[in-house]
Structure formats: C-alpha cells, structure tokens
Amino acid sequence: QHASCSSERYCDFVKNIVTKLAERYCKNPTVIGWQIDNEPGHYGLVDYSENAQQKFRLWLRRKYKTIDQLNATWGNTFWSESYQHFDQIRLPNQQELPEKPNPHAMLDMNRFMADELAGFVNMQADVLHKNISEKQWITTNLIPVFNPVDPVRMDHLDFTTYTRYLVTGHKMGIGKQGFRLGIPEDISFPNDQFRNFAGKTFGVMELQPGQVNWGVYNPQPMPGAVRMWIYHVFAGGGKFVCNYRFRQPLKGSEQYHYGMVMTDGVTLSPGGEEYRQVAGEMEQLRMAYDPDSEMPEYLAARRIGMLFDMNNYWETDFQKQTDQWNTMSHIHKYYNLLKTFAAPVDIISEKEDFSDYPFLIVPAYQLLDSMLVERWVKYVEQGGHLILTCRTGQKDRNGKLWEAPLAAPVHFLAGIDNLFYDHLPESLQGGVNFGTEKYDWNNWADVITPKKGTEVWATYADQFYKGSASVVHHKLGNGTVTYIGTDTDDGKFEKDVMRRVYEEAKVTVDDLPYGVVKEWRDGFYVALNYTSTTQDIAIPSHAKILIGSRVLEPAGVVVWKEK
C-alpha cells in the first residue's frame, strides 16, 4: 500500500519472497490457499515516482507508437499541449496544473495504473502457480469499484474475493435503524459482479464482524446483522466468508475494531456468536442441498446482464458535466430496481456472451466502438431485449466525440434520428410524462428525436423541448431496444419504465420493497430484511421453510425450498 508497483527492484524482491514462501509451504496440507497482498490499491493513491513516470511513458509508446499519434488522440493542439517526444510527458497531476488535466491523458493514466497493479498481482500469481500444489488456490481481496483497481485485468488468479464493511457511519441505510444494518447493494452488487471474474466464483475475505474503529461514527450493528450479511453472500453464490478480524487487538491503530473474539481472547463477540450460529445452520442446509437443481423457469426468464466497465466509470466520472451526476448512483439506481423485481442480475464485462441473457442493460456506457454495437445489434436481432440509458455511445474508446451527431453509433440500434442533452439547476425540477403519471427529473435529460416507426414511451412535460421524447422503444429483428434518456433522483420513473420493458416481453416480475432481498441459489430461496420494519415474505404454502419464518424482523433471514 506504500510501495511502487512500477519499481523493478521492488518487484524483484517481492518475486523472491513469494518464491521462497511457495517453496516452503507448497506441500503443507494446512495451507489451503494463497492471498496475494491485502486490498491492492486500498488507498487509491497515485504513484508519481520516477519509476512510475518512466513506466507510463513506456506504456504510452507501446500504445501509440509515435508522438504524433498520441498528440492526435489526446487532442493536444487544444490549449497548446502538444509534445515533441515521449520523455516530455508526465503523469497528470492536478497539483502541477492550473486547470483539470486533459481528459484523454487522465483516462490513459487510469488504465496504466490499473495495468500496473494487475501486473503486480498477476506476477505473484504466476510465481505461485509454478511452485505450489494444484490443491492450493490463489486469490486476492479487493474493494469493489475502487480506483485504480480493475479486477477484469487480474485474470491470472483462480478467483477473486472482496472486502465489505457496511456499518461505519457513512450511510444511513433504510429507516430509523438503517445505520445499523447497511444497504443491500453493498453486498449484492459485488456478489453479482465478482462471480463473473476469474474462475467464475468468489468469496468474501473481509466481512465486518461488529463495531469498527475508523468510521465517521462507529455504531454497534443491529443484533443479527452480521448473520444476515453472511447469508447474503451465501445467497449470491459465494463460496466462503472470512472476517477481519479473529480477535480484537489490544494495541495499535485498530484497538477498537471488534473481532470474533473479544479482548480477553476467549469470549465470543456478538458477531462471533452469529458466525457460530450460521456455521451450525449451514450443516442443516447441506442436508437439503440438491447439486442438480436448476433455476426455476420464471426466474430464468427475468435474467438480466448489466454491462459494466471501469474505463467508462473513469471517463464519465471525470467529465460529469453537472455536479449532480454520479456514475455509480446512476448504475445502482437501475441495479436496485431490478433487485426489487427479484430478477437474477449478473454484472458482466464485454468478454461475456450476451446471448445468455433474455435482457441486457447498458447504463451510461459512454465509450464504445463499432464492434460492440454490432454485437448489440446481433443480440437484439436474435431476440434479446436491450436497454440503453443516457450518455451511452457518446465517445470512442479514447474518449473522443464522434465526428457525427451525438451518440451516432447507437442511433440505428435505438431508432433515434438525433438527440441532445440538458441539465437543470439543483433547485429546479423538470417534468416527464409516462403513461398517466408525471415524474420529476433534475440530473440529466437526453432529448430524443426518434426515427419514423420508433415508439415514444415518455415525453418531457416542460422546458423549451416540451413534448420531445424522453424514452423510445424500437423493435429490431426478433428483439427490442429501449433507450431511457432521463435520469431522476428517486428512480420511480426508471422503475416504471423497466417494469414496462418486462411487461412488453411478457415476463412477470416481483414488487419487493427496497431493502428486502430475495435470491435463489442451488435450489434454496433466501430472503433478507435490510429495512427498519417487519416485513412479510410471500412464500408459497407448499414450500418447506428450513431457516426462519415468513415474518422477517429487521436483520431477519428466511431460507426455504419449493417443490
């Protein structure tokens, strides 16, 4: 966390240490696996050392070949930023510049940092693979959606794990006691994302065991919350859960960080008791496990892939265009509404096969190329239902606007003739009409001119473009494309539009309150309650309840099987 992955000398020392450790413990039966480092990239710091500067220049030489090509791609004639040779280039640093750095340089810097970190992790994985037993696995633990980490690049691992702390005073949660429970997407989103990385499986290497020491304020989690979080990882397909830490330390910077065992080294903490409870319950569930179980047809019909790429996150969040824009809030808005539908969601990269999913949503996917658009067209023509949201397709892979109308590559796909975008002051709300309802918007509005034959589902209720399209729906081949151009604060509009997408496809969905989680895994249904109030779970009368009951108190868990 305080070393340079770009230092060859440092990497050589690390390689030697890893080699010696692997040689010593490769046949030790008590060593079941290897964790490379701890939360690589944890502090999100940029390495501006001379080693990193030189490596960045080398990375740029490999990508662009000539300085003229780099200048052209970065648009360096603007503001007289042209370089004569690569040795003049430095990593973008706001402390050295009077204005924000060049956005293309920033995008390349983020890519470079992610490559350096991934290369450092992959190098250690390669050393281990050469020396350890085939029975031992290799992983690392990552903070989800965190700069400069891109887990897709860490493809030499056997699988990835993540870290999660939900009750740290940073989020109020749902209802009056939500600050003791956390929010569901903090576990469900990485569940649905990490199982699609290397190895197609995942675990949680650090899960909060109780009160911590480093939050804004440090409340006690609600009794049962730790147990609920463990079950949430299980429900999402996780293979294991570890926690940090086993025993509360007596000295050092994290003295007040709970462990599974309290300061006397003997007494289980409340979280430790909940770990013990889950361990016993898992033995009970194993008795009912069916390895041949298949996802029920009604759930399989709802399956949706959500396309996510760190390059888009870096680029879009750097050029927000309005202070009210937040890329992850936009993505989580759609993700959370899909979870209230009890739709199985996979957070996927472009490497995956889109045809595995009846529905594919692409939120604010600003960077793309013709090959990706062609894949989307093929997906839709073969019967898929594609949902695009605002900002999608505005730029090429290097962040350049197309020498064409805004977002031109997706016009044919979405049945669009033209579009522009608008923002409002934070103090004002615009209106958008959908069906018989009117909704407020404020963050972002793509104002759409549809092609002839494209259905208009929603229109703007005011501003100088009153009556213009906000949402369009286009049939292409055997499938459909829905373009949702408006971004709201509360997400009610987006939820109702997405419900219609499913209705048009003749697929039924649930209507769960936000904070009630319902998942299916290996024949088990699991429901969890992140809200501050009691919730009734709709469980068929013929179902067999294995853990808990239909009535869920806050932090409650119920597991059942249906015949």
Coordinates of C-alpha atoms in Angstrom, one line a residue:
Q1 CA 0.0 0.0 0.0
H2 CA 3.0 2.3 0.3
A3 CA 5.3 0.8 -2.3
S4 CA 5.6 1.3 -6.1
C5 CA 4.4 -1.5 -8.4
S6 CA 6.4 0.3 -11.1
S7 CA 9.7 -0.3 -9.3
E8 CA 11.5 -3.3 -10.9
R9 CA 13.8 -3.6 -7.9
Y10 CA 10.8 -3.8 -5.5
C11 CA 9.1 -6.3 -7.8
D12 CA 12.2 -8.4 -7.9
F13 CA 12.3 -8.5 -4.1
V14 CA 8.6 -9.4 -4.0
K15 CA 9.1 -12.2 -6.5
N16 CA 12.0 -13.6 -4.4
I17 CA 9.9 -13.5 -1.2
V18 CA 6.9 -15.2 -2.9
T19 CA 9.1 -17.8 -4.4
K20 CA 10.6 -18.7 -1.0
L21 CA 7.2 -18.8 0.6
A22 CA 5.8 -21.0 -2.1
E23 CA 8.8 -23.4 -1.9
R24 CA 8.4 -23.7 1.8
Y25 CA 4.6 -24.2 2.1
C26 CA 3.7 -25.7 -1.3
K27 CA 3.1 -29.2 0.2
N28 CA 1.9 -28.1 3.6
P29 CA -1.6 -29.7 4.0
T30 CA -2.7 -27.0 6.4
V31 CA -2.2 -24.3 3.7
I32 CA -5.4 -24.5 1.5
G33 CA -4.7 -21.3 -0.5
W34 CA -2.8 -18.1 -1.0
Q35 CA -4.0 -14.5 -0.7
I36 CA -1.8 -12.1 -2.7
D37 CA -1.3 -8.9 -0.7
N38 CA -4.3 -7.2 1.1
E39 CA -6.7 -4.9 -0.7
P40 CA -4.3 -3.9 -3.5
G41 CA -4.7 -0.2 -4.3
H42 CA -6.5 0.3 -1.0
Y43 CA -5.8 4.0 -0.5
G44 CA -6.4 4.9 -4.2
L45 CA -3.1 6.9 -4.2
V46 CA -1.4 7.8 -7.5
D47 CA 2.3 6.8 -7.8
Y48 CA 4.1 9.8 -9.2
S49 CA 7.6 8.4 -8.6
E50 CA 10.2 8.5 -11.3
N51 CA 9.7 4.7 -11.8
A52 CA 6.1 5.3 -12.5
Q53 CA 6.8 8.2 -14.8
Q54 CA 9.1 6.1 -16.9
K55 CA 6.8 3.2 -17.0
F56 CA 3.9 5.4 -18.0
R57 CA 6.0 6.8 -21.0
L58 CA 6.8 3.2 -22.0
W59 CA 3.1 2.2 -21.7
L60 CA 2.2 5.2 -24.0
R61 CA 5.0 4.3 -26.5
R62 CA 3.6 0.8 -26.8
K63 CA 0.0 2.0 -27.3
Y64 CA 0.6 4.9 -29.7
K65 CA 3.9 4.1 -31.4
T66 CA 4.5 7.7 -32.4
I67 CA 4.3 11.0 -30.5
D68 CA 2.2 12.4 -33.4
Q69 CA -0.4 9.7 -32.8
L70 CA -0.6 10.4 -29.1
N71 CA -1.0 14.2 -29.8
A72 CA -3.8 13.5 -32.2
T73 CA -5.6 11.1 -29.9
W74 CA -5.3 13.4 -26.9
G75 CA -6.3 16.4 -28.8
N76 CA -3.1 18.2 -27.7
T77 CA -3.3 21.1 -30.1
F78 CA -6.1 22.4 -27.8
W79 CA -4.5 24.7 -25.2
S80 CA -1.1 24.2 -26.9
E81 CA -0.4 20.9 -25.1
S82 CA 1.5 19.2 -27.9
Y83 CA 4.5 17.1 -27.1
Q84 CA 7.7 16.8 -29.2
H85 CA 8.7 13.4 -27.7
F86 CA 7.5 10.9 -25.1
D87 CA 10.1 11.9 -22.5
Q88 CA 8.3 15.3 -22.0
I89 CA 5.2 13.5 -20.7
R90 CA 4.4 13.3 -17.0
L91 CA 1.5 11.6 -15.2
P92 CA -1.3 14.1 -15.0
N93 CA -1.1 15.8 -11.6
Q94 CA -3.6 18.5 -10.6
Q95 CA -1.0 19.9 -8.2
E96 CA 1.2 20.8 -11.2
L97 CA -1.6 22.2 -13.4
P98 CA -3.7 25.4 -13.4
E99 CA -6.8 23.5 -14.8
K100 CA -8.2 20.0 -14.8
P101 CA -5.9 17.6 -16.7
N102 CA -6.5 16.6 -20.2
P103 CA -9.4 14.0 -20.1
H104 CA -7.7 11.7 -22.6
A105 CA -4.5 11.7 -20.6
M106 CA -6.4 11.0 -17.4
L107 CA -8.2 8.1 -19.0
D108 CA -4.8 6.6 -20.1
M109 CA -3.3 7.3 -16.7
N110 CA -6.1 5.3 -15.0
R111 CA -5.7 2.5 -17.5
F112 CA -1.9 2.5 -16.9
M113 CA -2.3 2.4 -13.1
A114 CA -4.8 -0.5 -13.3
D115 CA -2.4 -2.4 -15.6
E116 CA 0.5 -1.8 -13.2
L117 CA -1.5 -3.0 -10.2
A118 CA -2.9 -6.0 -12.1
G119 CA 0.6 -6.8 -13.5
F120 CA 1.9 -6.8 -9.9
V121 CA -0.8 -9.2 -8.7
N122 CA -0.6 -11.4 -11.8
M123 CA 3.2 -11.7 -11.5
Q124 CA 2.8 -13.1 -8.0
A125 CA 0.1 -15.5 -9.1
D126 CA 2.4 -16.8 -11.9
V127 CA 5.2 -17.4 -9.3
L128 CA 2.8 -19.3 -7.1
H129 CA 1.3 -21.4 -9.9
K130 CA 4.8 -22.6 -10.8
N131 CA 5.6 -23.7 -7.3
I132 CA 2.5 -24.7 -5.3
S133 CA 0.3 -27.7 -5.1
E134 CA -2.6 -28.0 -7.5
K135 CA -4.8 -28.4 -4.4
Q136 CA -4.0 -24.9 -3.3
W137 CA -5.8 -21.9 -4.8
I138 CA -4.7 -18.3 -5.4
T139 CA -6.8 -15.1 -4.8
T140 CA -6.7 -11.6 -3.5
N141 CA -9.2 -9.4 -1.8
L142 CA -10.4 -6.2 -3.5
I143 CA -12.5 -3.2 -2.6
P144 CA -15.4 -3.2 -5.2
V145 CA -15.5 -0.5 -7.8
F146 CA -12.4 1.3 -6.5
N147 CA -9.8 3.3 -8.3
P148 CA -7.2 2.2 -9.6
V149 CA -8.4 -1.4 -9.4
D150 CA -9.9 -3.3 -12.4
P151 CA -10.5 -6.9 -11.4
V152 CA -11.0 -7.9 -15.1
R153 CA -7.3 -7.3 -15.6
M154 CA -6.3 -9.7 -12.7
D155 CA -7.0 -12.8 -14.8
H156 CA -4.2 -15.0 -13.5
L157 CA -6.0 -15.6 -10.2
D158 CA -8.0 -18.7 -9.6
F159 CA -10.8 -16.4 -8.3
T160 CA -11.3 -13.0 -6.6
T161 CA -12.7 -12.0 -3.3
Y162 CA -13.9 -8.7 -1.9
T163 CA -13.9 -6.7 1.3
R164 CA -17.1 -5.3 2.9
Y165 CA -17.9 -3.0 5.9
L166 CA -21.5 -1.9 6.0
V167 CA -22.0 -0.1 9.3
T168 CA -19.4 2.7 9.5
G169 CA -21.5 5.8 9.8
H170 CA -21.1 6.6 6.1
K171 CA -24.6 5.5 5.1
M172 CA -27.9 5.9 6.9
G173 CA -29.5 2.8 5.4
I174 CA -33.2 2.3 5.2
G175 CA -35.4 3.7 8.0
K176 CA -34.5 4.8 11.5
Q177 CA -32.3 1.8 12.3
G178 CA -30.8 1.5 8.8
F179 CA -27.5 2.9 10.1
R180 CA -27.1 -0.4 12.0
L181 CA -27.9 -2.6 9.0
G182 CA -26.2 -1.2 5.9
I183 CA -27.7 -1.2 2.5
P184 CA -28.3 -4.3 0.4
E185 CA -26.4 -3.3 -2.7
D186 CA -23.1 -3.1 -0.8
I187 CA -23.2 -6.9 -0.8
S188 CA -25.5 -7.9 -3.6
F189 CA -23.7 -5.7 -6.3
P190 CA -20.2 -7.2 -5.6
N191 CA -21.8 -10.7 -5.4
D192 CA -23.3 -10.3 -8.8
Q193 CA -20.1 -8.8 -10.2
F194 CA -17.3 -10.8 -8.6
R195 CA -18.8 -14.2 -9.6
N196 CA -18.1 -13.2 -13.2
F197 CA -14.4 -12.5 -12.8
A198 CA -11.5 -15.1 -12.9
G199 CA -12.7 -18.6 -12.0
K200 CA -16.4 -17.7 -12.2
T201 CA -16.6 -17.9 -8.4
F202 CA -15.9 -15.7 -5.4
G203 CA -15.7 -15.4 -1.7
V204 CA -15.5 -12.5 0.9
M205 CA -12.1 -12.2 2.6
E206 CA -13.1 -9.5 5.0
L207 CA -16.6 -9.1 6.4
Q208 CA -17.3 -6.7 9.2
P209 CA -17.6 -8.8 12.5
G210 CA -19.1 -6.0 14.6
Q211 CA -18.2 -2.4 15.7
V212 CA -15.2 -0.9 13.9
N213 CA -12.9 2.0 14.8
W214 CA -12.4 4.0 11.6
G215 CA -15.9 5.2 10.6
V216 CA -17.5 8.7 10.6
Y217 CA -19.0 7.3 13.8
N218 CA -18.9 3.7 14.9
P219 CA -22.3 2.3 15.9
Q220 CA -23.0 -1.3 17.0
P221 CA -24.5 -3.3 14.2
M222 CA -28.0 -4.5 14.9
P223 CA -28.2 -7.9 16.5
G224 CA -28.5 -10.4 13.7
A225 CA -26.9 -8.0 11.1
V226 CA -23.6 -10.0 10.8
R227 CA -25.6 -13.2 10.3
M228 CA -27.7 -11.5 7.6
W229 CA -24.6 -10.3 5.8
I230 CA -23.2 -13.8 5.8
Y231 CA -26.4 -15.2 4.4
H232 CA -26.4 -12.5 1.8
V233 CA -23.0 -13.7 0.5
F234 CA -24.3 -17.3 0.5
A235 CA -27.4 -16.2 -1.4
G236 CA -25.4 -14.5 -4.1
G237 CA -23.4 -17.7 -4.8
G238 CA -20.3 -17.0 -2.6
K239 CA -18.1 -20.0 -1.6
F240 CA -16.9 -18.7 1.7
V241 CA -16.8 -15.8 4.2
C242 CA -13.9 -14.7 6.3
N243 CA -13.9 -11.8 8.6
Y244 CA -11.4 -9.2 9.9
R245 CA -10.5 -9.9 12.5
F246 CA -10.5 -13.0 14.7
R247 CA -9.6 -11.3 18.0
Q248 CA -9.9 -7.6 18.9
P249 CA -6.4 -6.2 19.2
L250 CA -5.1 -4.9 22.5
K251 CA -2.7 -2.4 20.9
G252 CA -2.1 -0.5 17.7
S253 CA -4.3 1.7 15.4
E254 CA -7.3 -0.7 15.4
Q255 CA -7.7 -1.4 19.2
Y256 CA -11.4 -0.6 19.0
H257 CA -12.0 -2.8 16.0
Y258 CA -14.2 -5.8 17.0
G259 CA -13.2 -9.4 16.2
M260 CA -15.0 -12.7 16.5
V261 CA -13.3 -12.9 19.9
M262 CA -13.3 -10.1 22.5
T263 CA -10.3 -8.6 24.2
D264 CA -10.0 -11.4 26.8
G265 CA -9.1 -13.8 23.9
V266 CA -11.9 -16.2 25.0
T267 CA -15.3 -14.7 24.9
L268 CA -17.1 -14.6 21.5
S269 CA -18.3 -11.2 20.4
P270 CA -21.9 -10.8 19.3
G271 CA -20.7 -11.2 15.7
G272 CA -18.7 -14.2 16.7
E273 CA -21.8 -15.8 18.1
E274 CA -23.6 -15.1 14.8
Y275 CA -20.8 -16.8 12.8
R276 CA -21.1 -19.8 15.1
Q277 CA -24.9 -19.8 14.6
V278 CA -24.5 -19.7 10.8
A279 CA -21.9 -22.5 10.8
G280 CA -24.4 -24.7 12.5
E281 CA -27.2 -23.7 10.2
M282 CA -25.1 -24.4 7.1
E283 CA -24.7 -28.0 8.3
Q284 CA -28.5 -28.2 8.4
L285 CA -28.8 -26.7 4.8
R286 CA -26.3 -29.2 3.5
M287 CA -28.7 -31.9 4.3
A288 CA -31.2 -30.4 1.9
Y289 CA -28.7 -29.5 -0.8
D290 CA -29.5 -30.7 -4.4
P291 CA -26.5 -30.4 -6.7
D292 CA -28.7 -30.9 -9.7
S293 CA -31.2 -28.1 -9.0
E294 CA -31.9 -25.7 -11.9
M295 CA -33.1 -22.2 -11.7
P296 CA -36.9 -22.1 -12.0
E297 CA -38.2 -21.0 -15.4
Y298 CA -39.9 -17.9 -14.2
L299 CA -36.6 -16.6 -12.7
A300 CA -34.6 -17.6 -15.7
A301 CA -36.9 -15.6 -17.9
R302 CA -36.1 -12.5 -15.8
R303 CA -32.3 -12.9 -16.1
I304 CA -30.5 -9.7 -17.0
G305 CA -26.9 -8.9 -17.7
M306 CA -25.7 -5.4 -16.7
L307 CA -22.7 -4.2 -18.7
F308 CA -20.1 -2.5 -16.6
D309 CA -16.6 -1.4 -17.5
M310 CA -14.1 0.6 -15.4
N311 CA -13.0 2.6 -18.4
N312 CA -16.4 4.0 -18.7
Y313 CA -16.5 4.7 -14.9
W314 CA -13.2 6.6 -15.1
E315 CA -14.1 8.6 -18.1
T316 CA -17.6 9.5 -17.3
D317 CA -17.0 10.4 -13.6
F318 CA -14.1 12.7 -14.7
Q319 CA -16.3 14.6 -17.1
K320 CA -19.6 14.7 -15.2
Q321 CA -20.9 17.8 -17.0
T322 CA -23.0 18.5 -13.9
D323 CA -22.3 18.3 -10.2
Q324 CA -25.5 16.4 -9.8
W325 CA -24.2 13.4 -11.9
N326 CA -22.8 10.4 -10.1
T327 CA -22.0 7.4 -12.3
M328 CA -22.3 4.7 -9.6
S329 CA -25.5 6.3 -8.3
H330 CA -26.9 6.0 -11.8
I331 CA -25.9 2.4 -12.1
H332 CA -27.1 1.4 -8.6
K333 CA -30.4 3.0 -9.3
Y334 CA -31.1 0.6 -12.1
Y335 CA -29.5 -2.3 -10.2
N336 CA -31.6 -1.7 -7.1
L337 CA -34.9 -1.6 -9.1
L338 CA -34.0 -4.8 -10.8
K339 CA -33.4 -6.5 -7.4
T340 CA -36.9 -5.3 -6.3
F341 CA -38.2 -7.3 -9.3
A342 CA -36.3 -10.3 -7.9
A343 CA -34.6 -10.5 -11.3
P344 CA -31.3 -12.5 -11.3
V345 CA -28.6 -10.0 -12.2
D346 CA -25.1 -10.5 -13.5
I347 CA -22.7 -7.6 -13.6
I348 CA -20.7 -8.5 -16.7
S349 CA -17.9 -7.3 -18.9
E350 CA -17.8 -7.2 -22.7
K351 CA -16.0 -10.6 -22.6
E352 CA -19.2 -12.4 -21.7
D353 CA -21.7 -13.9 -24.1
F354 CA -24.7 -11.5 -24.2
S355 CA -27.0 -14.3 -25.6
D356 CA -27.0 -15.9 -22.2
Y357 CA -29.4 -13.2 -21.0
P358 CA -33.0 -12.5 -22.1
F359 CA -32.4 -8.9 -21.0
L360 CA -29.2 -6.8 -21.2
I361 CA -29.0 -3.3 -19.7
V362 CA -26.2 -0.9 -20.6
P363 CA -26.2 2.1 -18.1
A364 CA -24.4 5.3 -19.1
Y365 CA -21.9 3.3 -21.3
Q366 CA -20.2 6.3 -22.8
L367 CA -17.2 4.6 -24.5
L368 CA -17.7 2.1 -27.3
D369 CA -16.7 1.0 -30.8
S370 CA -18.4 -0.4 -33.8
M371 CA -17.6 -4.0 -32.9
L372 CA -19.6 -3.6 -29.6
V373 CA -22.5 -2.0 -31.4
E374 CA -22.5 -4.8 -33.9
R375 CA -22.7 -7.3 -31.1
W376 CA -25.6 -5.5 -29.6
V377 CA -27.4 -5.4 -32.9
K378 CA -26.9 -9.2 -33.3
Y379 CA -28.1 -9.8 -29.7
V380 CA -31.3 -7.8 -30.4
E381 CA -32.0 -9.3 -33.8
Q382 CA -31.8 -12.8 -32.3
G383 CA -34.5 -11.9 -29.7
G384 CA -32.7 -10.1 -26.9
H385 CA -34.2 -7.1 -25.1
L386 CA -31.6 -4.3 -24.8
I387 CA -31.9 -1.3 -22.5
L388 CA -29.6 1.7 -23.1
T389 CA -29.6 4.7 -20.7
C390 CA -28.5 8.3 -21.1
R391 CA -24.9 9.1 -22.1
T392 CA -24.4 5.8 -23.9
G393 CA -22.3 5.9 -27.0
Q394 CA -21.2 9.5 -26.9
K395 CA -17.5 8.7 -27.4
D396 CA -15.0 6.3 -28.8
R397 CA -12.7 4.1 -26.7
N398 CA -10.2 7.0 -26.2
G399 CA -12.9 9.5 -25.1
K400 CA -13.2 11.3 -28.5
L401 CA -16.6 12.6 -29.5
W402 CA -17.7 11.1 -32.9
E403 CA -17.4 13.3 -35.9
A404 CA -21.1 12.8 -36.4
P405 CA -24.3 13.6 -34.4
L406 CA -24.1 13.0 -30.6
A407 CA -24.1 9.2 -29.8
A408 CA -24.4 8.4 -33.5
P409 CA -23.3 4.8 -33.3
V410 CA -26.4 3.8 -31.3
H411 CA -28.9 5.8 -33.5
F412 CA -29.8 2.9 -35.8
L413 CA -29.9 0.4 -32.9
A414 CA -32.3 2.6 -30.8
G415 CA -34.3 4.0 -33.6
I416 CA -33.1 7.6 -33.0
D417 CA -32.7 10.3 -35.5
N418 CA -30.9 12.8 -33.2
L419 CA -30.5 13.8 -29.6
F420 CA -29.1 16.5 -27.3
Y421 CA -28.8 16.6 -23.5
D422 CA -29.9 19.1 -20.9
H423 CA -29.4 19.8 -17.2
L424 CA -31.3 21.9 -14.7
P425 CA -30.2 23.9 -11.6
E426 CA -30.2 21.9 -8.5
S427 CA -33.1 23.9 -7.1
L428 CA -35.4 23.2 -10.1
Q429 CA -37.3 20.1 -11.2
G430 CA -38.4 19.3 -14.7
G431 CA -41.3 17.0 -15.6
V432 CA -41.6 13.9 -17.7
N433 CA -44.8 12.2 -18.7
F434 CA -45.0 8.4 -18.9
G435 CA -48.4 6.7 -19.2
T436 CA -50.8 8.5 -16.9
E437 CA -48.1 9.7 -14.5
K438 CA -45.8 12.7 -14.3
Y439 CA -42.4 12.3 -12.8
D440 CA -39.8 14.9 -11.6
W441 CA -36.3 14.9 -13.1
N442 CA -33.3 17.1 -12.4
N443 CA -29.9 15.3 -13.1
W444 CA -29.7 14.5 -16.8
A445 CA -32.1 14.6 -19.8
D446 CA -31.3 13.2 -23.2
V447 CA -33.8 14.9 -25.5
I448 CA -34.6 12.5 -28.4
T449 CA -35.8 12.9 -31.9
P450 CA -37.0 9.4 -32.9
K451 CA -36.9 7.9 -36.3
K452 CA -40.2 7.1 -38.1
G453 CA -41.7 3.9 -36.7
T454 CA -40.0 4.2 -33.3
E455 CA -42.4 4.1 -30.3
V456 CA -42.3 7.1 -27.9
W457 CA -43.0 5.9 -24.4
A458 CA -42.3 9.1 -22.4
T459 CA -42.1 12.8 -23.2
Y460 CA -40.9 15.9 -21.5
A461 CA -43.7 17.9 -19.8
D462 CA -42.0 21.3 -19.9
Q463 CA -38.9 23.3 -20.9
F464 CA -38.5 24.6 -24.5
Y465 CA -38.5 21.0 -25.7
K466 CA -41.9 20.1 -24.2
G467 CA -43.4 17.1 -25.9
S468 CA -40.0 15.7 -27.1
A469 CA -39.2 12.1 -26.4
S470 CA -37.6 11.0 -23.1
V471 CA -37.9 7.2 -23.7
V472 CA -38.1 5.4 -27.0
H473 CA -38.7 1.8 -27.8
H474 CA -37.6 0.2 -31.1
K475 CA -38.2 -3.2 -32.5
L476 CA -35.3 -4.8 -34.4
G477 CA -35.4 -8.3 -35.7
N478 CA -36.8 -10.6 -33.0
G479 CA -35.9 -8.3 -30.1
T480 CA -36.3 -4.8 -28.8
V481 CA -34.2 -1.8 -27.8
T482 CA -35.4 0.7 -25.2
Y483 CA -33.5 4.0 -24.7
I484 CA -34.1 5.7 -21.4
G485 CA -32.8 9.3 -21.7
T486 CA -33.8 10.7 -18.3
D487 CA -32.0 10.4 -15.0
T488 CA -34.1 11.1 -11.9
D489 CA -33.2 11.3 -8.2
D490 CA -35.7 8.9 -6.7
G491 CA -35.7 6.3 -9.6
K492 CA -39.5 5.8 -9.7
F493 CA -39.6 6.8 -13.3
E494 CA -36.9 4.4 -14.3
K495 CA -38.5 1.6 -12.3
D496 CA -41.9 2.0 -14.0
V497 CA -40.2 2.1 -17.5
M498 CA -38.2 -1.1 -16.7
R499 CA -41.4 -2.7 -15.5
R500 CA -43.0 -2.0 -18.9
V501 CA -39.9 -3.4 -20.6
Y502 CA -40.6 -6.7 -18.8
E503 CA -44.3 -6.5 -19.4
E504 CA -43.8 -6.0 -23.2
A505 CA -41.7 -9.1 -23.2
K506 CA -44.5 -10.9 -21.3
V507 CA -42.3 -11.6 -18.3
T508 CA -43.7 -11.2 -14.8
V509 CA -41.7 -9.7 -12.0
D510 CA -42.0 -9.3 -8.2
D511 CA -42.5 -5.9 -6.5
L512 CA -40.4 -6.1 -3.4
P513 CA -39.7 -3.1 -1.1
Y514 CA -36.2 -1.7 -1.4
G515 CA -34.3 -3.4 1.4
V516 CA -36.0 -6.7 1.1
V517 CA -33.7 -9.1 -0.7
K518 CA -34.9 -12.3 -2.4
E519 CA -32.4 -14.6 -4.1
W520 CA -32.2 -18.2 -5.4
R521 CA -29.2 -20.4 -5.1
D522 CA -28.7 -24.1 -5.6
G523 CA -32.4 -24.8 -5.0
F524 CA -32.6 -22.6 -1.9
Y525 CA -34.6 -19.4 -1.8
V526 CA -33.2 -16.8 0.6
A527 CA -34.9 -13.6 1.8
L528 CA -33.3 -10.9 4.0
N529 CA -34.6 -7.7 5.6
Y530 CA -32.4 -4.6 5.5
T531 CA -35.3 -2.3 6.4
S532 CA -36.1 -1.0 9.9
T533 CA -39.6 -2.5 9.9
T534 CA -41.1 -6.0 10.0
Q535 CA -41.6 -7.5 6.5
D536 CA -43.9 -10.3 5.4
I537 CA -42.3 -12.6 2.8
A538 CA -44.5 -14.2 0.2
I539 CA -43.7 -17.9 0.5
P540 CA -45.9 -20.5 -1.2
S541 CA -47.9 -22.7 1.2
H542 CA -46.3 -25.8 -0.3
A543 CA -42.8 -24.6 0.4
K544 CA -40.7 -26.0 3.1
I545 CA -39.1 -23.4 5.4
L546 CA -35.6 -24.5 6.5
I547 CA -34.4 -21.5 8.5
G548 CA -36.5 -18.6 9.9
S549 CA -40.1 -17.7 9.2
R550 CA -42.3 -15.8 6.7
V551 CA -42.3 -12.8 9.1
L552 CA -38.9 -11.1 9.0
E553 CA -37.8 -8.7 11.7
P554 CA -35.1 -6.2 10.8
A555 CA -31.9 -8.2 10.0
G556 CA -34.1 -11.3 9.7
V557 CA -33.3 -14.3 7.4
V558 CA -35.5 -16.9 6.0
V559 CA -34.5 -19.9 3.8
W560 CA -36.9 -22.2 2.0
K561 CA -37.3 -24.7 -0.7
E562 CA -40.1 -25.1 -3.2
K563 CA -41.2 -28.4 -4.5

